Amino acid sequence: METVLFFVFGATALAGALGVVLARNPVHSALFLVQTLVSIAVYFVIQEAELLAAVQVIVYAGAIVVLFLFVIMLIGVDRQEDITQDPIPYQRPIAVALGVAALVELLVLAGSTWATGQHTARGVPVRGGSFGNNVDRVARVLFTDFLWPFELTSLLLVIAIVGGVALARRSRLKPPPTGVPADTPGEVTTR
Amino acid sequence: MIATVTGNYYLVVGALLFTIGAIGLLVRRNVLVMFMCVELMLNAANLTFVTFARMLNDVGGQVIVFFTLVVAAAEVAVGLAIIVAIFRRRQGATADDVDMLKG
């Protein structure tokens, strides 16, 4: 059962990832991204991370992709990128070569068993023991061992909100008149 | 008889996803698609974390994924705001158009 699910959703995840890279239209890329994210959510269910699967679908496939689609709609989808010209000579062949080299390294690491050692001292197991269901286990670790990072997370989110609002709102000052380059030093607007 | 799926299989899928994301990030010029490739790479890392959590039977790996999710959400919020701000100034969706700071 797990074998069948693994191969089916592995194929959809990889196909979706290829679709993200190869699709010409950014909207299609976003939809392929949803396919990959949902496939990975299925992997999370298989691997006994049920809470993470739900969060993956809600936050990633729900919120983040919708945000992507909003921005695509906002700035337009009809601008085709020129894929024929390399801004840096031989950038794309070098990029593919480096990617394949990274893949070989990752596969060598994934094939070895050096990482399957001991777990942390106070670790809560994924299964077994009397720790309740998956949500209980994650909550127990999140609010004990990872409490300080959890608090820092709120700080990060506040910074992101403030940064997003500050970047996205329109300046009250008038935009520079057409014909004048927007990035001349005199045109820097303080807010 | 099909071989039993072990944790290493998931790690291989994670490596493939990460590589596709990295190559896409380097090859594509559309800023939005580059962002999606970053999301792919983050998801590959998440899958690796969950796989290790299962292999080591320690739920800590799953908790790390939450922090990755938060970082990804913050990154997308600020990054897309930056893209929108750039688009107000100049018409162009490619990364090559943003070379104002080039020496």
PDB file of C-alpha atoms in Angstrom:
ATOM      1  CA  MET A   1       0.000   0.000   0.000  1.00  0.00           C
ATOM      2  CA  GLU A   2       2.671   2.463   0.960  1.00  0.00           C
ATOM      3  CA  THR A   3       4.700   1.458  -2.062  1.00  0.00           C
ATOM      4  CA  VAL A   4       1.862   2.224  -4.456  1.00  0.00           C
ATOM      5  CA  LEU A   5       1.131   5.567  -2.810  1.00  0.00           C
ATOM      6  CA  PHE A   6       4.804   6.441  -2.785  1.00  0.00           C
ATOM      7  CA  PHE A   7       5.305   5.915  -6.485  1.00  0.00           C
ATOM      8  CA  VAL A   8       2.020   7.477  -7.591  1.00  0.00           C
ATOM      9  CA  PHE A   9       2.461  10.657  -5.598  1.00  0.00           C
ATOM     10  CA  GLY A  10       6.176  10.783  -6.208  1.00  0.00           C
ATOM     11  CA  ALA A  11       5.405  10.876  -9.917  1.00  0.00           C
ATOM     12  CA  THR A  12       2.840  13.642  -9.478  1.00  0.00           C
ATOM     13  CA  ALA A  13       5.163  15.638  -7.242  1.00  0.00           C
ATOM     14  CA  LEU A  14       8.054  15.466  -9.696  1.00  0.00           C
ATOM     15  CA  ALA A  15       5.786  16.166 -12.667  1.00  0.00           C
ATOM     16  CA  GLY A  16       4.412  19.194 -10.868  1.00  0.00           C
ATOM     17  CA  ALA A  17       7.912  20.415 -10.078  1.00  0.00           C
ATOM     18  CA  LEU A  18       8.934  20.071 -13.707  1.00  0.00           C
ATOM     19  CA  GLY A  19       5.750  21.883 -14.694  1.00  0.00           C
ATOM     20  CA  VAL A  20       6.630  24.802 -12.416  1.00  0.00           C
ATOM     21  CA  VAL A  21       9.974  25.199 -14.154  1.00  0.00           C
ATOM     22  CA  LEU A  22       8.864  24.515 -17.713  1.00  0.00           C
ATOM     23  CA  ALA A  23       5.482  26.262 -17.913  1.00  0.00           C
ATOM     24  CA  ARG A  24       5.587  29.488 -19.891  1.00  0.00           C
ATOM     25  CA  ASN A  25       2.597  31.038 -18.169  1.00  0.00           C
ATOM     26  CA  PRO A  26       3.153  31.933 -14.488  1.00  0.00           C
ATOM     27  CA  VAL A  27      -0.430  30.952 -13.670  1.00  0.00           C
ATOM     28  CA  HIS A  28       0.271  27.448 -14.932  1.00  0.00           C
ATOM     29  CA  SER A  29       3.417  27.389 -12.822  1.00  0.00           C
ATOM     30  CA  ALA A  30       1.359  28.265  -9.750  1.00  0.00           C
ATOM     31  CA  LEU A  31      -1.130  25.483 -10.476  1.00  0.00           C
ATOM     32  CA  PHE A  32       1.657  22.968 -10.975  1.00  0.00           C
ATOM     33  CA  LEU A  33       3.052  24.149  -7.653  1.00  0.00           C
ATOM     34  CA  VAL A  34      -0.275  23.252  -6.027  1.00  0.00           C
ATOM     35  CA  GLN A  35       0.017  19.773  -7.506  1.00  0.00           C
ATOM     36  CA  THR A  36       3.469  19.315  -6.010  1.00  0.00           C
ATOM     37  CA  LEU A  37       2.401  20.687  -2.629  1.00  0.00           C
ATOM     38  CA  VAL A  38      -0.600  18.381  -2.363  1.00  0.00           C
ATOM     39  CA  SER A  39       1.536  15.388  -3.348  1.00  0.00           C
ATOM     40  CA  ILE A  40       3.992  16.261  -0.598  1.00  0.00           C
ATOM     41  CA  ALA A  41       1.050  16.564   1.812  1.00  0.00           C
ATOM     42  CA  VAL A  42       0.154  12.972   0.927  1.00  0.00           C
ATOM     43  CA  TYR A  43       3.745  12.014   1.689  1.00  0.00           C
ATOM     44  CA  PHE A  44       3.357  13.681   5.063  1.00  0.00           C
ATOM     45  CA  VAL A  45       0.257  11.588   5.776  1.00  0.00           C
ATOM     46  CA  ILE A  46       2.102   8.423   4.793  1.00  0.00           C
ATOM     47  CA  GLN A  47       4.958   9.353   7.117  1.00  0.00           C
ATOM     48  CA  GLU A  48       2.710   9.908  10.138  1.00  0.00           C
ATOM     49  CA  ALA A  49       2.830  13.705  10.079  1.00  0.00           C
ATOM     50  CA  GLU A  50      -0.904  14.288   9.827  1.00  0.00           C
ATOM     51  CA  LEU A  51      -0.878  17.756  11.351  1.00  0.00           C
ATOM     52  CA  LEU A  52       1.811  18.890   8.956  1.00  0.00           C
ATOM     53  CA  ALA A  53      -0.179  17.548   6.018  1.00  0.00           C
ATOM     54  CA  ALA A  54      -3.157  19.669   7.037  1.00  0.00           C
ATOM     55  CA  VAL A  55      -0.946  22.706   7.588  1.00  0.00           C
ATOM     56  CA  GLN A  56       0.743  22.125   4.250  1.00  0.00           C
ATOM     57  CA  VAL A  57      -2.558  22.174   2.392  1.00  0.00           C
ATOM     58  CA  ILE A  58      -3.985  25.121   4.325  1.00  0.00           C
ATOM     59  CA  VAL A  59      -0.941  27.375   4.463  1.00  0.00           C
ATOM     60  CA  TYR A  60       0.951  26.469   1.309  1.00  0.00           C
ATOM     61  CA  ALA A  61      -1.682  25.400  -1.179  1.00  0.00           C
ATOM     62  CA  GLY A  62      -4.213  27.746   0.338  1.00  0.00           C
ATOM     63  CA  ALA A  63      -2.546  30.938   1.434  1.00  0.00           C
ATOM     64  CA  ILE A  64       0.795  31.148  -0.299  1.00  0.00           C
ATOM     65  CA  VAL A  65      -0.328  30.051  -3.762  1.00  0.00           C
ATOM     66  CA  VAL A  66      -3.335  32.358  -3.560  1.00  0.00           C
ATOM     67  CA  LEU A  67      -0.941  35.165  -2.716  1.00  0.00           C
ATOM     68  CA  PHE A  68       1.114  34.241  -5.765  1.00  0.00           C
ATOM     69  CA  LEU A  69      -1.983  34.272  -7.946  1.00  0.00           C
ATOM     70  CA  PHE A  70      -3.039  37.651  -6.583  1.00  0.00           C
ATOM     71  CA  VAL A  71       0.301  39.154  -7.505  1.00  0.00           C
ATOM     72  CA  ILE A  72       0.226  37.513 -10.939  1.00  0.00           C
ATOM     73  CA  MET A  73      -3.197  39.001 -11.563  1.00  0.00           C
ATOM     74  CA  LEU A  74      -2.038  42.351 -10.211  1.00  0.00           C
ATOM     75  CA  ILE A  75       0.968  42.745 -12.442  1.00  0.00           C
ATOM     76  CA  GLY A  76      -0.280  40.880 -15.475  1.00  0.00           C
ATOM     77  CA  VAL A  77       0.567  37.566 -17.023  1.00  0.00           C
ATOM     78  CA  ASP A  78       1.091  38.533 -20.617  1.00  0.00           C
ATOM     79  CA  ARG A  79       4.723  39.536 -20.326  1.00  0.00           C
ATOM     80  CA  GLN A  80       6.732  36.737 -21.822  1.00  0.00           C
ATOM     81  CA  GLU A  81      10.275  36.316 -20.669  1.00  0.00           C
ATOM     82  CA  ASP A  82      12.951  36.066 -23.289  1.00  0.00           C
ATOM     83  CA  ILE A  83      14.459  32.663 -22.661  1.00  0.00           C
ATOM     84  CA  THR A  84      16.632  32.661 -25.756  1.00  0.00           C
ATOM     85  CA  GLN A  85      19.119  35.233 -24.563  1.00  0.00           C
ATOM     86  CA  ASP A  86      21.525  34.480 -21.772  1.00  0.00           C
ATOM     87  CA  PRO A  87      22.280  37.569 -19.689  1.00  0.00           C
ATOM     88  CA  ILE A  88      25.479  35.885 -18.568  1.00  0.00           C
ATOM     89  CA  PRO A  89      27.234  33.768 -21.203  1.00  0.00           C
ATOM     90  CA  TYR A  90      26.508  30.060 -20.823  1.00  0.00           C
ATOM     91  CA  GLN A  91      24.456  30.643 -17.705  1.00  0.00           C
ATOM     92  CA  ARG A  92      21.856  27.982 -18.418  1.00  0.00           C
ATOM     93  CA  PRO A  93      24.177  25.073 -19.289  1.00  0.00           C
ATOM     94  CA  ILE A  94      26.263  25.901 -16.239  1.00  0.00           C
ATOM     95  CA  ALA A  95      23.122  26.075 -14.116  1.00  0.00           C
ATOM     96  CA  VAL A  96      21.981  22.643 -15.274  1.00  0.00           C
ATOM     97  CA  ALA A  97      25.455  21.180 -14.750  1.00  0.00           C
ATOM     98  CA  LEU A  98      25.648  22.579 -11.234  1.00  0.00           C
ATOM     99  CA  GLY A  99      22.166  21.302 -10.472  1.00  0.00           C
ATOM    100  CA  VAL A 100      23.058  17.803 -11.612  1.00  0.00           C
ATOM    101  CA  ALA A 101      26.235  17.916  -9.539  1.00  0.00           C
ATOM    102  CA  ALA A 102      24.185  18.923  -6.501  1.00  0.00           C
ATOM    103  CA  LEU A 103      21.758  16.102  -7.218  1.00  0.00           C
ATOM    104  CA  VAL A 104      24.572  13.554  -7.308  1.00  0.00           C
ATOM    105  CA  GLU A 105      25.878  14.810  -3.992  1.00  0.00           C
ATOM    106  CA  LEU A 106      22.416  14.681  -2.443  1.00  0.00           C
ATOM    107  CA  LEU A 107      21.814  11.168  -3.739  1.00  0.00           C
ATOM    108  CA  VAL A 108      25.114   9.963  -2.348  1.00  0.00           C
ATOM    109  CA  LEU A 109      24.158  11.443   1.002  1.00  0.00           C
ATOM    110  CA  ALA A 110      20.640  10.019   0.823  1.00  0.00           C
ATOM    111  CA  GLY A 111      21.991   6.588  -0.049  1.00  0.00           C
ATOM    112  CA  SER A 112      24.341   6.475   2.883  1.00  0.00           C
ATOM    113  CA  THR A 113      23.106   5.735   6.367  1.00  0.00           C
ATOM    114  CA  TRP A 114      25.240   8.140   8.336  1.00  0.00           C
ATOM    115  CA  ALA A 115      22.234  10.189   9.464  1.00  0.00           C
ATOM    116  CA  THR A 116      20.178   7.343  10.890  1.00  0.00           C
ATOM    117  CA  GLY A 117      21.826   7.479  14.277  1.00  0.00           C
ATOM    118  CA  GLN A 118      20.529   8.470  17.660  1.00  0.00           C
ATOM    119  CA  HIS A 119      17.790  10.962  18.343  1.00  0.00           C
ATOM    120  CA  THR A 120      17.788  13.750  20.842  1.00  0.00           C
ATOM    121  CA  ALA A 121      17.834  13.124  24.553  1.00  0.00           C
ATOM    122  CA  ARG A 122      14.314  14.263  25.376  1.00  0.00           C
ATOM    123  CA  GLY A 123      12.854  13.383  22.013  1.00  0.00           C
ATOM    124  CA  VAL A 124       9.201  12.511  21.711  1.00  0.00           C
ATOM    125  CA  PRO A 125       8.818   9.575  19.345  1.00  0.00           C
ATOM    126  CA  VAL A 126       6.694   9.805  16.214  1.00  0.00           C
ATOM    127  CA  ARG A 127       4.926   6.581  17.135  1.00  0.00           C
ATOM    128  CA  GLY A 128       4.749   4.411  20.192  1.00  0.00           C
ATOM    129  CA  GLY A 129       4.694   5.435  23.819  1.00  0.00           C
ATOM    130  CA  SER A 130       1.874   7.198  25.636  1.00  0.00           C
ATOM    131  CA  PHE A 131       2.107  10.623  24.065  1.00  0.00           C
ATOM    132  CA  GLY A 132      -1.275  10.783  22.386  1.00  0.00           C
ATOM    133  CA  ASN A 133      -1.847  11.544  18.737  1.00  0.00           C
ATOM    134  CA  ASN A 134       0.324  13.440  16.311  1.00  0.00           C
ATOM    135  CA  VAL A 135      -0.986  16.856  17.338  1.00  0.00           C
ATOM    136  CA  ASP A 136      -0.258  16.112  20.993  1.00  0.00           C
ATOM    137  CA  ARG A 137       3.257  15.026  20.216  1.00  0.00           C
ATOM    138  CA  VAL A 138       4.072  18.034  18.061  1.00  0.00           C
ATOM    139  CA  ALA A 139       2.548  20.387  20.620  1.00  0.00           C
ATOM    140  CA  ARG A 140       4.517  18.803  23.450  1.00  0.00           C
ATOM    141  CA  VAL A 141       7.818  19.362  21.674  1.00  0.00           C
ATOM    142  CA  LEU A 142       6.877  22.752  20.248  1.00  0.00           C
ATOM    143  CA  PHE A 143       5.954  24.225  23.620  1.00  0.00           C
ATOM    144  CA  THR A 144       8.825  22.717  25.595  1.00  0.00           C
ATOM    145  CA  ASP A 145      12.024  22.232  23.652  1.00  0.00           C
ATOM    146  CA  PHE A 146      11.235  24.762  20.935  1.00  0.00           C
ATOM    147  CA  LEU A 147       9.492  27.403  23.016  1.00  0.00           C
ATOM    148  CA  TRP A 148      12.103  30.109  22.439  1.00  0.00           C
ATOM    149  CA  PRO A 149      12.181  29.654  18.649  1.00  0.00           C
ATOM    150  CA  PHE A 150       8.396  29.631  18.763  1.00  0.00           C
ATOM    151  CA  GLU A 151       8.363  33.017  20.442  1.00  0.00           C
ATOM    152  CA  LEU A 152      10.904  34.353  17.975  1.00  0.00           C
ATOM    153  CA  THR A 153       8.584  33.216  15.206  1.00  0.00           C
ATOM    154  CA  SER A 154       6.007  35.761  16.321  1.00  0.00           C
ATOM    155  CA  LEU A 155       8.652  38.466  16.072  1.00  0.00           C
ATOM    156  CA  LEU A 156       9.520  37.354  12.559  1.00  0.00           C
ATOM    157  CA  LEU A 157       5.877  37.444  11.525  1.00  0.00           C
ATOM    158  CA  VAL A 158       5.434  40.950  12.910  1.00  0.00           C
ATOM    159  CA  ILE A 159       8.495  42.099  10.995  1.00  0.00           C
ATOM    160  CA  ALA A 160       7.133  40.504   7.832  1.00  0.00           C
ATOM    161  CA  ILE A 161       3.746  42.174   8.282  1.00  0.00           C
ATOM    162  CA  VAL A 162       5.300  45.583   8.862  1.00  0.00           C
ATOM    163  CA  GLY A 163       7.631  45.120   5.915  1.00  0.00           C
ATOM    164  CA  GLY A 164       4.824  44.003   3.649  1.00  0.00           C
ATOM    165  CA  VAL A 165       2.627  46.940   4.567  1.00  0.00           C
ATOM    166  CA  ALA A 166       5.469  49.440   4.248  1.00  0.00           C
ATOM    167  CA  LEU A 167       6.438  48.104   0.836  1.00  0.00           C
ATOM    168  CA  ALA A 168       2.967  47.686  -0.576  1.00  0.00           C
ATOM    169  CA  ARG A 169       1.296  50.941   0.376  1.00  0.00           C
ATOM    170  CA  ARG A 170       1.460  53.827  -1.989  1.00  0.00           C
ATOM    171  CA  SER A 171       3.483  56.832  -1.099  1.00  0.00           C
ATOM    172  CA  ARG A 172       1.479  59.913  -0.290  1.00  0.00           C
ATOM    173  CA  LEU A 173       3.923  61.979  -2.282  1.00  0.00           C
ATOM    174  CA  LYS A 174       3.306  62.375  -5.951  1.00  0.00           C
ATOM    175  CA  PRO A 175       5.061  59.944  -8.245  1.00  0.00           C
ATOM    176  CA  PRO A 176       7.914  61.369 -10.272  1.00  0.00           C
ATOM    177  CA  PRO A 177       6.815  62.898 -13.558  1.00  0.00           C
ATOM    178  CA  THR A 178       7.287  60.834 -16.657  1.00  0.00           C
ATOM    179  CA  GLY A 179      10.548  61.378 -18.428  1.00  0.00           C
ATOM    180  CA  VAL A 180      12.521  61.782 -15.238  1.00  0.00           C
ATOM    181  CA  PRO A 181      14.257  58.563 -14.195  1.00  0.00           C
ATOM    182  CA  ALA A 182      12.695  57.305 -11.040  1.00  0.00           C
ATOM    183  CA  ASP A 183      15.972  56.423  -9.419  1.00  0.00           C
ATOM    184  CA  THR A 184      17.733  59.755  -9.456  1.00  0.00           C
ATOM    185  CA  PRO A 185      18.917  60.723  -5.986  1.00  0.00           C
ATOM    186  CA  GLY A 186      16.639  63.740  -5.769  1.00  0.00           C
ATOM    187  CA  GLU A 187      13.564  61.616  -6.217  1.00  0.00           C
ATOM    188  CA  VAL A 188      14.020  59.442  -3.187  1.00  0.00           C
ATOM    189  CA  THR A 189      10.892  59.838  -1.154  1.00  0.00           C
ATOM    190  CA  THR A 190      10.986  59.577   2.572  1.00  0.00           C
ATOM    191  CA  ARG A 191       7.947  58.149   4.221  1.00  0.00           C
TER     192      ARG A 191
ATOM    193  CA  MET B   1       7.161  -8.532  -5.359  1.00  0.00           C
ATOM    194  CA  ILE B   2       7.790  -4.832  -5.036  1.00  0.00           C
ATOM    195  CA  ALA B   3      10.552  -3.664  -2.772  1.00  0.00           C
ATOM    196  CA  THR B   4       9.492  -2.117   0.500  1.00  0.00           C
ATOM    197  CA  VAL B   5       9.681   1.652   0.519  1.00  0.00           C
ATOM    198  CA  THR B   6      12.230   2.823   3.066  1.00  0.00           C
ATOM    199  CA  GLY B   7      13.096   6.305   4.195  1.00  0.00           C
ATOM    200  CA  ASN B   8      15.849   6.606   1.643  1.00  0.00           C
ATOM    201  CA  TYR B   9      13.260   6.580  -1.140  1.00  0.00           C
ATOM    202  CA  TYR B  10      11.699   9.723   0.259  1.00  0.00           C
ATOM    203  CA  LEU B  11      15.103  11.321   0.581  1.00  0.00           C
ATOM    204  CA  VAL B  12      15.732  10.655  -3.099  1.00  0.00           C
ATOM    205  CA  VAL B  13      12.437  12.305  -4.027  1.00  0.00           C
ATOM    206  CA  GLY B  14      13.373  15.235  -1.818  1.00  0.00           C
ATOM    207  CA  ALA B  15      16.743  15.513  -3.545  1.00  0.00           C
ATOM    208  CA  LEU B  16      15.106  15.450  -6.970  1.00  0.00           C
ATOM    209  CA  LEU B  17      12.614  18.141  -5.980  1.00  0.00           C
ATOM    210  CA  PHE B  18      15.375  20.294  -4.560  1.00  0.00           C
ATOM    211  CA  THR B  19      17.444  19.935  -7.722  1.00  0.00           C
ATOM    212  CA  ILE B  20      14.521  20.813  -9.986  1.00  0.00           C
ATOM    213  CA  GLY B  21      13.859  23.865  -7.854  1.00  0.00           C
ATOM    214  CA  ALA B  22      17.495  24.944  -7.893  1.00  0.00           C
ATOM    215  CA  ILE B  23      17.842  24.547 -11.643  1.00  0.00           C
ATOM    216  CA  GLY B  24      14.587  26.397 -12.179  1.00  0.00           C
ATOM    217  CA  LEU B  25      15.745  29.211  -9.946  1.00  0.00           C
ATOM    218  CA  LEU B  26      18.902  29.602 -12.003  1.00  0.00           C
ATOM    219  CA  VAL B  27      17.324  29.143 -15.435  1.00  0.00           C
ATOM    220  CA  ARG B  28      14.099  31.108 -15.234  1.00  0.00           C
ATOM    221  CA  ARG B  29      14.083  34.887 -15.458  1.00  0.00           C
ATOM    222  CA  ASN B  30      10.532  35.584 -14.340  1.00  0.00           C
ATOM    223  CA  VAL B  31      10.732  36.727 -10.735  1.00  0.00           C
ATOM    224  CA  LEU B  32       7.466  35.055  -9.761  1.00  0.00           C
ATOM    225  CA  VAL B  33       8.502  31.693 -11.173  1.00  0.00           C
ATOM    226  CA  MET B  34      11.849  32.045  -9.422  1.00  0.00           C
ATOM    227  CA  PHE B  35       9.937  32.510  -6.188  1.00  0.00           C
ATOM    228  CA  MET B  36       7.935  29.372  -6.850  1.00  0.00           C
ATOM    229  CA  CYS B  37      11.169  27.485  -7.382  1.00  0.00           C
ATOM    230  CA  VAL B  38      12.332  28.676  -3.971  1.00  0.00           C
ATOM    231  CA  GLU B  39       9.108  27.269  -2.554  1.00  0.00           C
ATOM    232  CA  LEU B  40       9.886  23.969  -4.250  1.00  0.00           C
ATOM    233  CA  MET B  41      13.294  23.878  -2.603  1.00  0.00           C
ATOM    234  CA  LEU B  42      11.786  24.663   0.789  1.00  0.00           C
ATOM    235  CA  ASN B  43       9.269  21.864   0.340  1.00  0.00           C
ATOM    236  CA  ALA B  44      11.999  19.421  -0.556  1.00  0.00           C
ATOM    237  CA  ALA B  45      13.738  20.351   2.690  1.00  0.00           C
ATOM    238  CA  ASN B  46      10.460  19.889   4.564  1.00  0.00           C
ATOM    239  CA  LEU B  47      10.001  16.452   3.086  1.00  0.00           C
ATOM    240  CA  THR B  48      13.525  15.558   4.161  1.00  0.00           C
ATOM    241  CA  PHE B  49      12.836  16.750   7.700  1.00  0.00           C
ATOM    242  CA  VAL B  50       9.675  14.688   7.969  1.00  0.00           C
ATOM    243  CA  THR B  51      11.448  11.654   6.558  1.00  0.00           C
ATOM    244  CA  PHE B  52      14.213  11.954   9.103  1.00  0.00           C
ATOM    245  CA  ALA B  53      11.636  12.419  11.848  1.00  0.00           C
ATOM    246  CA  ARG B  54      10.155   9.095  10.849  1.00  0.00           C
ATOM    247  CA  MET B  55      13.492   7.336  10.397  1.00  0.00           C
ATOM    248  CA  LEU B  56      14.791   8.489  13.775  1.00  0.00           C
ATOM    249  CA  ASN B  57      11.367   8.155  15.430  1.00  0.00           C
ATOM    250  CA  ASP B  58      11.684  11.658  16.857  1.00  0.00           C
ATOM    251  CA  VAL B  59       8.958  14.224  16.365  1.00  0.00           C
ATOM    252  CA  GLY B  60      11.450  17.102  16.509  1.00  0.00           C
ATOM    253  CA  GLY B  61      11.891  16.944  12.764  1.00  0.00           C
ATOM    254  CA  GLN B  62       8.222  17.675  12.275  1.00  0.00           C
ATOM    255  CA  VAL B  63       8.409  20.671  14.576  1.00  0.00           C
ATOM    256  CA  ILE B  64      11.254  22.131  12.508  1.00  0.00           C
ATOM    257  CA  VAL B  65       8.955  22.045   9.485  1.00  0.00           C
ATOM    258  CA  PHE B  66       6.665  24.492  11.254  1.00  0.00           C
ATOM    259  CA  PHE B  67       9.457  27.017  11.502  1.00  0.00           C
ATOM    260  CA  THR B  68      10.298  26.455   7.854  1.00  0.00           C
ATOM    261  CA  LEU B  69       6.676  27.159   7.021  1.00  0.00           C
ATOM    262  CA  VAL B  70       6.740  30.401   8.973  1.00  0.00           C
ATOM    263  CA  VAL B  71       9.927  31.518   7.265  1.00  0.00           C
ATOM    264  CA  ALA B  72       8.446  30.634   3.882  1.00  0.00           C
ATOM    265  CA  ALA B  73       5.274  32.585   4.588  1.00  0.00           C
ATOM    266  CA  ALA B  74       7.217  35.645   5.750  1.00  0.00           C
ATOM    267  CA  GLU B  75       9.540  35.384   2.768  1.00  0.00           C
ATOM    268  CA  VAL B  76       6.643  35.211   0.316  1.00  0.00           C
ATOM    269  CA  ALA B  77       4.831  38.135   1.924  1.00  0.00           C
ATOM    270  CA  VAL B  78       7.835  40.442   1.839  1.00  0.00           C
ATOM    271  CA  GLY B  79       9.155  39.169  -1.479  1.00  0.00           C
ATOM    272  CA  LEU B  80       5.881  39.646  -3.301  1.00  0.00           C
ATOM    273  CA  ALA B  81       5.550  43.115  -1.786  1.00  0.00           C
ATOM    274  CA  ILE B  82       8.994  43.922  -3.168  1.00  0.00           C
ATOM    275  CA  ILE B  83       7.981  42.604  -6.592  1.00  0.00           C
ATOM    276  CA  VAL B  84       4.843  44.741  -6.584  1.00  0.00           C
ATOM    277  CA  ALA B  85       6.887  47.777  -5.523  1.00  0.00           C
ATOM    278  CA  ILE B  86       9.333  47.164  -8.375  1.00  0.00           C
ATOM    279  CA  PHE B  87       6.476  46.842 -10.823  1.00  0.00           C
ATOM    280  CA  ARG B  88       5.160  50.239  -9.864  1.00  0.00           C
ATOM    281  CA  ARG B  89       8.462  51.753 -10.910  1.00  0.00           C
ATOM    282  CA  ARG B  90       9.256  49.884 -14.094  1.00  0.00           C
ATOM    283  CA  GLN B  91       7.538  47.532 -16.456  1.00  0.00           C
ATOM    284  CA  GLY B  92       9.363  44.261 -16.472  1.00  0.00           C
ATOM    285  CA  ALA B  93       8.928  40.928 -14.793  1.00  0.00           C
ATOM    286  CA  THR B  94      12.408  39.574 -15.276  1.00  0.00           C
ATOM    287  CA  ALA B  95      15.247  39.567 -12.811  1.00  0.00           C
ATOM    288  CA  ASP B  96      17.553  41.215 -15.331  1.00  0.00           C
ATOM    289  CA  ASP B  97      15.526  44.420 -15.232  1.00  0.00           C
ATOM    290  CA  VAL B  98      16.437  44.953 -11.599  1.00  0.00           C
ATOM    291  CA  ASP B  99      20.050  45.902 -12.096  1.00  0.00           C
ATOM    292  CA  MET B 100      19.960  49.361 -10.591  1.00  0.00           C
ATOM    293  CA  LEU B 101      22.586  48.517  -8.010  1.00  0.00           C
ATOM    294  CA  LYS B 102      24.969  46.897 -10.461  1.00  0.00           C
ATOM    295  CA  GLY B 103      28.414  48.422 -10.262  1.00  0.00           C
TER     296      GLY B 103
END
